Amino acid sequence: MTDVTPILRPSRLKRWLRTAAVALVALLLGALILDRLFPLPLPAPDTGSTVVLARDGTPLRAFADSDGVWRYPTTTAKVSPLYRQALLAYEDRWFYRHPGLNPYALLRGAVQGALHGHVISGGSTLTMQVARIIEPIPHTYGGKFLQIFRALQLEAHLDKTQILDLYLNHAPFGGTIEGVEAASWAYLGKSASRLSRAEAALLAVLPQAPSRLRPDRHPEAARAARDKVLRRLRDEGVWMSKQVSDAAIEPVVARSLRAPLAAALLAERLHQQQPRARRIVTTIDANLQRAAEDHVASYLARLPPRSSVAVLAVDNATHEARIYIGTGEFADPERAGHVDMVRARRSPGSTLKPFLYGLALDDGLVTSESLLVDVPQDFGGYHPGNFDEAFSGPVSVSEALQRSLNVPAVDMLDRVGPNRFVARLASGGVDLQLPDGARPNLSIILGGTATKLEDLVGGYSALANGGIAGAPRYTPDQPTRPRRLLSPGAAWIIRDILASNPADVEGAPLEGTINRHAAVAWKTGTSYGYRDAWAIGVTDRWTVGVWIGRPDGTPSPGQYGAVTALPLLFQLTDMLPARGGVHAPRPASVRAVDICWPLGQSAAATDTSLCRQRRTAWSLDGALPPTFAERDPGAWMSGRVELRVDEKNRRLSAGCHAPHEHRLTLARWPALATPWLDAADRAASTLPALAPGCAPDSLAVAVPIRISGLREGSLLRQAPNGSGPLRVTVHALGAQGAVQWLLDGRLQGSTSVGETIALTLTRPGHHALTALSQDGAWASVGFAVAGLPDVVSRPVPPVR
């Protein structure tokens, strides 16, 4: 019987296992040493290109890395599943099963290379391709061994998802484009998360030969390569035949490579704030941004040379910016296209007036229809005028705000206090910058300061948010900063005034030019010298600000808010979706009440004989303040005046009596408004003459004046053979101080005691010349100028 000797005796088996273990340890130690000596050259996560995205992921602007490469960071989970299927089925079916290399594929590549004398198929896995992407490796047999080593390192250090992420972000796609997300946007204009099957197959094959297969340059070659991928996916059963045949019909249409450039200055601003961030998501709505930029681009054609435009639109509910245009044409040197005018400090013109009147409402100084006086006035040496130097006499708060009248606003600021007004705005987020060394003064309400468009938009949003202002937010993680600017009632009243601008008021939108289902509360402004034109609009959902001017601060004569910025504002608000906003109901603190002019108090509590004009006003917290008292203590006081008169209604001064005296009550208008009153109002407010023998009293302080040099009813003609405009010289007799001269309501100049003024008359027709003294005394003459057919000359309302 023959003995059977075991092939491996126990002693031999132990020695073999011991030897194998030693060899394995040595191999592992060698691999560890090699790994330490030759570490993986992985891309640093905080370096490279940066992409700034709209809120839906649409790229707004990309910033290339130091090598000029464009790359939009993405992850495996964010790209389309169709792309992942096409990529893995075509490039590496065994990706999730192999350790970094596929022995069968390598053997096949070696045999093919030996037969043909050069490399035919490298047998590279996706991991090996990543190894070549992250490190330049020559296409040689030595390079192949290095590539295998790097692939094994990748598998040892990273999981499969991390390796695939490296491929998705760094694979070459032609030109300076790297990564599937950048390629998808560059060639197809869409995110890699929304690819069709045909598009997925195209992008899966493109990195094999990015220069030869670029769809923008070689569409036929790109289509042939795409169809090859589609056929393999069909043959391997990844996609059904019907799906592949439908995909093959789709043409290869690619855009020429160009970097996105929307909201360019906002993207630059955020990139500067977060220089190490590779992906910055903003609050911008990509579709609205593109539409707004198209509007601005076409609108620039009507503007003077070197003009720029800035637009900011925020959602009132969140204060998130949806449109941000910092310049009319980015990088245009003539327009200073690198200057972001959304955050540039410029003179705000009249755009601060709504905040002033809102503060006055909160202080209980006025109602929406309180009587103000738009006449030439002296505020401690400061003599403001209106935009066209015309004046309107008695006006309401609503009229003064809607027509952007300057004198009533300065008067109001003088009563509120410049220091308090500036502090209140600052606490609400509207920061005003004064010239060096200057203190808050009355000129700030007419633009004698500087602020930013983004501050104004944040402040105006309070009109739709119950008085709560908020700084515009540009990224979703930017904190909200709500600030109380006005009370809910004051904000509601101011918005109602601005949204109720009548069509006959200058600057009002033409019928049909604005979306009527989204009423806009709007205000314009123009800085001194036509340097800045503003328009701010508020709807239930949106607050939109427009600035137009020259970034270098040079004037643009004839360009002002109502004609320059307002039309663009209406184009933008008409474009914006109206739904989603919440219409603020009238607060309980606001109620409608009838008041009487000139006293300004409740009509129900005012005798009908003293109610010269009845108006319906919005009252806040029940406040019904009287009309402001005269500013000049030397003038008679407006308001209710109680007199003693004799049987002939002649005034009796103190110590003067008559047999049948009785009491008479007058409702007095502000003295400076008297020239603008009609005959009935003027007569009802005029003091009765003193009775004979009565001593003068303090009520008659205004000394009568008379205009010399022009008689009532005169008809002026040009001298025979005369040329040039007609001139007339006049002066005020009896004036005790400075006199303001107004022709048809427009200021012509002022004179001191004894001085004359020469007037130039350029228009034929009827005219009215008024001399207005500081103490309220006035005189007026009507005359006509011959020439053209007789037409009535009316003052043109000021335009803002």
PDB file of C-alpha atoms in Angstrom, residues 239-464:
ATOM      1  CA  TRP A 239     -31.100  52.721 -21.432  1.00  0.00           C
ATOM      2  CA  MET A 240     -33.899  51.282 -23.510  1.00  0.00           C
ATOM      3  CA  SER A 241     -33.752  51.336 -27.313  1.00  0.00           C
ATOM      4  CA  LYS A 242     -36.629  53.821 -27.557  1.00  0.00           C
ATOM      5  CA  GLN A 243     -34.893  56.201 -25.174  1.00  0.00           C
ATOM      6  CA  VAL A 244     -31.646  55.981 -27.139  1.00  0.00           C
ATOM      7  CA  SER A 245     -33.342  56.481 -30.515  1.00  0.00           C
ATOM      8  CA  ASP A 246     -35.170  59.543 -29.217  1.00  0.00           C
ATOM      9  CA  ALA A 247     -31.926  60.949 -27.820  1.00  0.00           C
ATOM     10  CA  ALA A 248     -30.087  60.359 -31.107  1.00  0.00           C
ATOM     11  CA  ILE A 249     -32.585  62.620 -32.905  1.00  0.00           C
ATOM     12  CA  GLU A 250     -31.649  65.585 -30.719  1.00  0.00           C
ATOM     13  CA  PRO A 251     -29.199  67.884 -32.554  1.00  0.00           C
ATOM     14  CA  VAL A 252     -25.911  68.995 -31.082  1.00  0.00           C
ATOM     15  CA  VAL A 253     -26.416  72.704 -30.495  1.00  0.00           C
ATOM     16  CA  ALA A 254     -23.822  74.493 -28.389  1.00  0.00           C
ATOM     17  CA  ARG A 255     -23.260  78.107 -27.518  1.00  0.00           C
ATOM     18  CA  SER A 256     -19.904  79.730 -28.145  1.00  0.00           C
ATOM     19  CA  LEU A 257     -17.876  79.615 -24.982  1.00  0.00           C
ATOM     20  CA  ARG A 258     -18.363  82.698 -22.877  1.00  0.00           C
ATOM     21  CA  ALA A 259     -18.195  83.329 -19.177  1.00  0.00           C
ATOM     22  CA  PRO A 260     -21.437  84.423 -17.482  1.00  0.00           C
ATOM     23  CA  LEU A 261     -21.552  88.082 -16.576  1.00  0.00           C
ATOM     24  CA  ALA A 262     -24.801  88.983 -14.821  1.00  0.00           C
ATOM     25  CA  ALA A 263     -24.902  91.127 -11.676  1.00  0.00           C
ATOM     26  CA  ALA A 264     -21.194  91.492 -12.309  1.00  0.00           C
ATOM     27  CA  LEU A 265     -20.473  94.117  -9.664  1.00  0.00           C
ATOM     28  CA  LEU A 266     -22.451  92.324  -6.977  1.00  0.00           C
ATOM     29  CA  ALA A 267     -20.503  89.148  -7.767  1.00  0.00           C
ATOM     30  CA  GLU A 268     -17.258  91.085  -7.486  1.00  0.00           C
ATOM     31  CA  ARG A 269     -18.394  92.617  -4.220  1.00  0.00           C
ATOM     32  CA  LEU A 270     -19.219  89.222  -2.692  1.00  0.00           C
ATOM     33  CA  HIS A 271     -16.036  87.641  -4.060  1.00  0.00           C
ATOM     34  CA  GLN A 272     -13.997  90.358  -2.369  1.00  0.00           C
ATOM     35  CA  GLN A 273     -15.843  89.716   0.886  1.00  0.00           C
ATOM     36  CA  GLN A 274     -15.345  85.934   0.635  1.00  0.00           C
ATOM     37  CA  PRO A 275     -12.110  85.459  -1.360  1.00  0.00           C
ATOM     38  CA  ARG A 276     -11.654  81.826  -0.291  1.00  0.00           C
ATOM     39  CA  ALA A 277     -15.203  80.739  -1.077  1.00  0.00           C
ATOM     40  CA  ARG A 278     -15.469  78.668  -4.237  1.00  0.00           C
ATOM     41  CA  ARG A 279     -19.250  78.797  -4.510  1.00  0.00           C
ATOM     42  CA  ILE A 280     -21.253  81.851  -3.466  1.00  0.00           C
ATOM     43  CA  VAL A 281     -25.029  81.669  -3.658  1.00  0.00           C
ATOM     44  CA  THR A 282     -26.854  85.004  -3.878  1.00  0.00           C
ATOM     45  CA  THR A 283     -30.484  86.064  -3.551  1.00  0.00           C
ATOM     46  CA  ILE A 284     -30.609  87.305  -7.151  1.00  0.00           C
ATOM     47  CA  ASP A 285     -33.356  86.022  -9.445  1.00  0.00           C
ATOM     48  CA  ALA A 286     -31.550  85.088 -12.663  1.00  0.00           C
ATOM     49  CA  ASN A 287     -34.535  85.670 -14.976  1.00  0.00           C
ATOM     50  CA  LEU A 288     -35.433  89.048 -13.459  1.00  0.00           C
ATOM     51  CA  GLN A 289     -31.772  90.088 -13.502  1.00  0.00           C
ATOM     52  CA  ARG A 290     -31.416  89.279 -17.200  1.00  0.00           C
ATOM     53  CA  ALA A 291     -34.651  91.076 -18.063  1.00  0.00           C
ATOM     54  CA  ALA A 292     -33.646  94.148 -16.041  1.00  0.00           C
ATOM     55  CA  GLU A 293     -30.204  94.248 -17.652  1.00  0.00           C
ATOM     56  CA  ASP A 294     -31.857  94.104 -21.082  1.00  0.00           C
ATOM     57  CA  HIS A 295     -34.101  97.046 -20.129  1.00  0.00           C
ATOM     58  CA  VAL A 296     -31.115  99.042 -18.907  1.00  0.00           C
ATOM     59  CA  ALA A 297     -29.032  98.243 -21.986  1.00  0.00           C
ATOM     60  CA  SER A 298     -31.729  99.567 -24.310  1.00  0.00           C
ATOM     61  CA  TYR A 299     -32.445 102.539 -22.043  1.00  0.00           C
ATOM     62  CA  LEU A 300     -28.798 103.671 -22.120  1.00  0.00           C
ATOM     63  CA  ALA A 301     -29.194 104.704 -25.738  1.00  0.00           C
ATOM     64  CA  ARG A 302     -31.396 107.672 -24.743  1.00  0.00           C
ATOM     65  CA  LEU A 303     -28.984 108.963 -22.105  1.00  0.00           C
ATOM     66  CA  PRO A 304     -26.154 111.477 -22.556  1.00  0.00           C
ATOM     67  CA  PRO A 305     -22.611 110.206 -23.122  1.00  0.00           C
ATOM     68  CA  ARG A 306     -20.748 108.782 -20.097  1.00  0.00           C
ATOM     69  CA  SER A 307     -24.017 108.144 -18.247  1.00  0.00           C
ATOM     70  CA  SER A 308     -24.436 105.108 -16.055  1.00  0.00           C
ATOM     71  CA  VAL A 309     -27.410 103.399 -14.422  1.00  0.00           C
ATOM     72  CA  ALA A 310     -27.867 101.596 -11.116  1.00  0.00           C
ATOM     73  CA  VAL A 311     -30.898  99.498 -10.179  1.00  0.00           C
ATOM     74  CA  LEU A 312     -31.723  97.638  -6.989  1.00  0.00           C
ATOM     75  CA  ALA A 313     -34.952  95.681  -6.386  1.00  0.00           C
ATOM     76  CA  VAL A 314     -35.681  93.924  -3.105  1.00  0.00           C
ATOM     77  CA  ASP A 315     -38.461  91.640  -1.936  1.00  0.00           C
ATOM     78  CA  ASN A 316     -40.217  93.519   0.863  1.00  0.00           C
ATOM     79  CA  ALA A 317     -41.004  90.376   2.838  1.00  0.00           C
ATOM     80  CA  THR A 318     -37.391  89.242   3.172  1.00  0.00           C
ATOM     81  CA  HIS A 319     -35.371  92.299   2.090  1.00  0.00           C
ATOM     82  CA  GLU A 320     -33.570  89.943  -0.309  1.00  0.00           C
ATOM     83  CA  ALA A 321     -32.264  91.617  -3.457  1.00  0.00           C
ATOM     84  CA  ARG A 322     -33.646  90.100  -6.647  1.00  0.00           C
ATOM     85  CA  ILE A 323     -32.105  92.606  -9.090  1.00  0.00           C
ATOM     86  CA  TYR A 324     -28.725  94.280  -8.674  1.00  0.00           C
ATOM     87  CA  ILE A 325     -27.297  96.427 -11.466  1.00  0.00           C
ATOM     88  CA  GLY A 326     -24.330  98.467 -10.330  1.00  0.00           C
ATOM     89  CA  THR A 327     -23.453  99.984 -13.698  1.00  0.00           C
ATOM     90  CA  GLY A 328     -25.063 100.590 -17.044  1.00  0.00           C
ATOM     91  CA  GLU A 329     -22.388  98.715 -18.952  1.00  0.00           C
ATOM     92  CA  PHE A 330     -19.845  96.659 -17.058  1.00  0.00           C
ATOM     93  CA  ALA A 331     -16.174  97.432 -17.732  1.00  0.00           C
ATOM     94  CA  ASP A 332     -16.999 100.268 -20.172  1.00  0.00           C
ATOM     95  CA  PRO A 333     -14.279 102.828 -19.408  1.00  0.00           C
ATOM     96  CA  GLU A 334     -16.313 105.719 -20.829  1.00  0.00           C
ATOM     97  CA  ARG A 335     -19.142 105.001 -18.379  1.00  0.00           C
ATOM     98  CA  ALA A 336     -16.780 104.088 -15.516  1.00  0.00           C
ATOM     99  CA  GLY A 337     -18.315 100.628 -15.706  1.00  0.00           C
ATOM    100  CA  HIS A 338     -16.133  99.339 -12.876  1.00  0.00           C
ATOM    101  CA  VAL A 339     -17.769 101.688 -10.340  1.00  0.00           C
ATOM    102  CA  ASP A 340     -20.634 100.174  -8.359  1.00  0.00           C
ATOM    103  CA  MET A 341     -23.231 102.934  -8.106  1.00  0.00           C
ATOM    104  CA  VAL A 342     -25.524 100.858  -5.888  1.00  0.00           C
ATOM    105  CA  ARG A 343     -23.155 101.532  -3.001  1.00  0.00           C
ATOM    106  CA  ALA A 344     -21.668 104.832  -4.149  1.00  0.00           C
ATOM    107  CA  ARG A 345     -22.523 107.873  -2.038  1.00  0.00           C
ATOM    108  CA  ARG A 346     -24.390 110.506  -4.024  1.00  0.00           C
ATOM    109  CA  SER A 347     -26.622 113.477  -3.301  1.00  0.00           C
ATOM    110  CA  PRO A 348     -30.161 112.113  -2.779  1.00  0.00           C
ATOM    111  CA  GLY A 349     -31.981 115.189  -4.068  1.00  0.00           C
ATOM    112  CA  SER A 350     -35.565 115.157  -2.813  1.00  0.00           C
ATOM    113  CA  THR A 351     -35.771 111.439  -2.036  1.00  0.00           C
ATOM    114  CA  LEU A 352     -35.528 112.083   1.731  1.00  0.00           C
ATOM    115  CA  LYS A 353     -38.744 114.124   1.851  1.00  0.00           C
ATOM    116  CA  PRO A 354     -41.103 111.170   2.498  1.00  0.00           C
ATOM    117  CA  PHE A 355     -39.138 110.300   5.644  1.00  0.00           C
ATOM    118  CA  LEU A 356     -39.370 113.910   6.848  1.00  0.00           C
ATOM    119  CA  TYR A 357     -43.133 114.137   6.433  1.00  0.00           C
ATOM    120  CA  GLY A 358     -43.502 110.704   8.008  1.00  0.00           C
ATOM    121  CA  LEU A 359     -41.563 111.872  11.052  1.00  0.00           C
ATOM    122  CA  ALA A 360     -43.723 115.014  11.240  1.00  0.00           C
ATOM    123  CA  LEU A 361     -46.822 112.800  11.230  1.00  0.00           C
ATOM    124  CA  ASP A 362     -45.370 110.718  14.054  1.00  0.00           C
ATOM    125  CA  ASP A 363     -44.653 113.908  15.994  1.00  0.00           C
ATOM    126  CA  GLY A 364     -48.254 115.056  15.611  1.00  0.00           C
ATOM    127  CA  LEU A 365     -47.180 118.203  13.770  1.00  0.00           C
ATOM    128  CA  VAL A 366     -49.376 117.652  10.705  1.00  0.00           C
ATOM    129  CA  THR A 367     -52.064 115.573   9.063  1.00  0.00           C
ATOM    130  CA  SER A 368     -51.932 114.568   5.422  1.00  0.00           C
ATOM    131  CA  GLU A 369     -53.834 117.744   4.484  1.00  0.00           C
ATOM    132  CA  SER A 370     -52.351 120.283   6.869  1.00  0.00           C
ATOM    133  CA  LEU A 371     -51.889 123.727   5.364  1.00  0.00           C
ATOM    134  CA  LEU A 372     -48.325 124.629   4.387  1.00  0.00           C
ATOM    135  CA  VAL A 373     -47.052 127.716   2.600  1.00  0.00           C
ATOM    136  CA  ASP A 374     -45.019 127.522  -0.601  1.00  0.00           C
ATOM    137  CA  VAL A 375     -43.695 131.066  -0.910  1.00  0.00           C
ATOM    138  CA  PRO A 376     -40.269 132.693  -0.787  1.00  0.00           C
ATOM    139  CA  GLN A 377     -39.002 132.552   2.804  1.00  0.00           C
ATOM    140  CA  ASP A 378     -35.858 133.370   4.739  1.00  0.00           C
ATOM    141  CA  PHE A 379     -34.548 130.662   7.082  1.00  0.00           C
ATOM    142  CA  GLY A 380     -31.764 132.427   8.887  1.00  0.00           C
ATOM    143  CA  GLY A 381     -30.156 133.567   5.660  1.00  0.00           C
ATOM    144  CA  TYR A 382     -31.014 130.401   3.732  1.00  0.00           C
ATOM    145  CA  HIS A 383     -33.396 131.138   0.832  1.00  0.00           C
ATOM    146  CA  PRO A 384     -34.523 127.889  -0.796  1.00  0.00           C
ATOM    147  CA  GLY A 385     -36.426 127.928  -4.055  1.00  0.00           C
ATOM    148  CA  ASN A 386     -38.367 125.346  -5.986  1.00  0.00           C
ATOM    149  CA  PHE A 387     -37.023 123.462  -8.953  1.00  0.00           C
ATOM    150  CA  ASP A 388     -38.223 126.064 -11.472  1.00  0.00           C
ATOM    151  CA  GLU A 389     -38.390 128.969  -8.993  1.00  0.00           C
ATOM    152  CA  ALA A 390     -42.189 129.008  -9.166  1.00  0.00           C
ATOM    153  CA  PHE A 391     -44.330 129.104  -6.025  1.00  0.00           C
ATOM    154  CA  SER A 392     -47.840 127.933  -5.309  1.00  0.00           C
ATOM    155  CA  GLY A 393     -48.865 129.685  -2.092  1.00  0.00           C
ATOM    156  CA  PRO A 394     -51.048 127.560   0.210  1.00  0.00           C
ATOM    157  CA  VAL A 395     -50.571 123.801  -0.316  1.00  0.00           C
ATOM    158  CA  SER A 396     -51.315 120.671   1.684  1.00  0.00           C
ATOM    159  CA  VAL A 397     -48.764 118.208   3.013  1.00  0.00           C
ATOM    160  CA  SER A 398     -49.873 115.744   0.324  1.00  0.00           C
ATOM    161  CA  GLU A 399     -49.454 118.300  -2.450  1.00  0.00           C
ATOM    162  CA  ALA A 400     -46.101 119.433  -1.125  1.00  0.00           C
ATOM    163  CA  LEU A 401     -44.804 115.848  -1.089  1.00  0.00           C
ATOM    164  CA  GLN A 402     -46.304 114.793  -4.404  1.00  0.00           C
ATOM    165  CA  ARG A 403     -45.008 117.896  -6.166  1.00  0.00           C
ATOM    166  CA  SER A 404     -41.716 117.773  -4.244  1.00  0.00           C
ATOM    167  CA  LEU A 405     -41.938 121.430  -3.269  1.00  0.00           C
ATOM    168  CA  ASN A 406     -38.779 122.644  -1.590  1.00  0.00           C
ATOM    169  CA  VAL A 407     -39.821 125.538   0.629  1.00  0.00           C
ATOM    170  CA  PRO A 408     -42.472 123.596   2.592  1.00  0.00           C
ATOM    171  CA  ALA A 409     -39.946 120.773   3.108  1.00  0.00           C
ATOM    172  CA  VAL A 410     -37.310 123.158   4.471  1.00  0.00           C
ATOM    173  CA  ASP A 411     -39.949 124.754   6.696  1.00  0.00           C
ATOM    174  CA  MET A 412     -40.916 121.305   7.998  1.00  0.00           C
ATOM    175  CA  LEU A 413     -37.306 120.281   8.629  1.00  0.00           C
ATOM    176  CA  ASP A 414     -36.748 123.508  10.545  1.00  0.00           C
ATOM    177  CA  ARG A 415     -39.631 122.555  12.852  1.00  0.00           C
ATOM    178  CA  VAL A 416     -38.612 118.881  13.209  1.00  0.00           C
ATOM    179  CA  GLY A 417     -34.918 119.678  13.662  1.00  0.00           C
ATOM    180  CA  PRO A 418     -32.064 118.652  11.310  1.00  0.00           C
ATOM    181  CA  ASN A 419     -30.070 116.846  14.012  1.00  0.00           C
ATOM    182  CA  ARG A 420     -33.035 114.751  15.069  1.00  0.00           C
ATOM    183  CA  PHE A 421     -33.957 113.974  11.460  1.00  0.00           C
ATOM    184  CA  VAL A 422     -30.454 112.739  10.614  1.00  0.00           C
ATOM    185  CA  ALA A 423     -30.312 110.637  13.777  1.00  0.00           C
ATOM    186  CA  ARG A 424     -33.717 109.105  13.052  1.00  0.00           C
ATOM    187  CA  LEU A 425     -32.667 108.151   9.536  1.00  0.00           C
ATOM    188  CA  ALA A 426     -29.412 106.633  10.813  1.00  0.00           C
ATOM    189  CA  SER A 427     -31.302 104.508  13.322  1.00  0.00           C
ATOM    190  CA  GLY A 428     -33.483 103.284  10.437  1.00  0.00           C
ATOM    191  CA  GLY A 429     -30.486 102.335   8.302  1.00  0.00           C
ATOM    192  CA  VAL A 430     -30.340 105.401   6.029  1.00  0.00           C
ATOM    193  CA  ASP A 431     -26.891 106.768   6.747  1.00  0.00           C
ATOM    194  CA  LEU A 432     -26.251 110.339   5.575  1.00  0.00           C
ATOM    195  CA  GLN A 433     -22.757 111.636   4.952  1.00  0.00           C
ATOM    196  CA  LEU A 434     -22.160 115.355   5.406  1.00  0.00           C
ATOM    197  CA  PRO A 435     -19.182 117.322   4.106  1.00  0.00           C
ATOM    198  CA  ASP A 436     -16.177 117.279   6.380  1.00  0.00           C
ATOM    199  CA  GLY A 437     -16.746 119.482   9.397  1.00  0.00           C
ATOM    200  CA  ALA A 438     -20.389 120.155   8.548  1.00  0.00           C
ATOM    201  CA  ARG A 439     -23.283 119.665  10.927  1.00  0.00           C
ATOM    202  CA  PRO A 440     -26.840 118.701  10.003  1.00  0.00           C
ATOM    203  CA  ASN A 441     -28.554 121.720   8.450  1.00  0.00           C
ATOM    204  CA  LEU A 442     -31.652 122.612   6.478  1.00  0.00           C
ATOM    205  CA  SER A 443     -30.053 121.902   3.088  1.00  0.00           C
ATOM    206  CA  ILE A 444     -29.966 118.143   3.674  1.00  0.00           C
ATOM    207  CA  ILE A 445     -33.656 117.817   2.764  1.00  0.00           C
ATOM    208  CA  LEU A 446     -32.858 119.232  -0.696  1.00  0.00           C
ATOM    209  CA  GLY A 447     -29.878 116.955  -1.274  1.00  0.00           C
ATOM    210  CA  GLY A 448     -27.146 118.732   0.673  1.00  0.00           C
ATOM    211  CA  THR A 449     -25.775 115.401   1.868  1.00  0.00           C
ATOM    212  CA  ALA A 450     -24.830 112.004   0.420  1.00  0.00           C
ATOM    213  CA  THR A 451     -26.212 108.499   0.765  1.00  0.00           C
ATOM    214  CA  LYS A 452     -26.349 105.179  -1.087  1.00  0.00           C
ATOM    215  CA  LEU A 453     -28.981 103.708  -3.357  1.00  0.00           C
ATOM    216  CA  GLU A 454     -29.046 100.544  -1.231  1.00  0.00           C
ATOM    217  CA  ASP A 455     -29.711 102.614   1.910  1.00  0.00           C
ATOM    218  CA  LEU A 456     -32.571 104.458   0.225  1.00  0.00           C
ATOM    219  CA  VAL A 457     -34.138 101.229  -1.027  1.00  0.00           C
ATOM    220  CA  GLY A 458     -33.848  99.707   2.441  1.00  0.00           C
ATOM    221  CA  GLY A 459     -35.461 102.807   3.941  1.00  0.00           C
ATOM    222  CA  TYR A 460     -38.308 102.989   1.424  1.00  0.00           C
ATOM    223  CA  SER A 461     -39.161  99.329   2.071  1.00  0.00           C
ATOM    224  CA  ALA A 462     -40.496 100.553   5.424  1.00  0.00           C
ATOM    225  CA  LEU A 463     -43.476 102.020   3.550  1.00  0.00           C
ATOM    226  CA  ALA A 464     -44.613  98.475   2.714  1.00  0.00           C
TER     227      ALA A 464
END
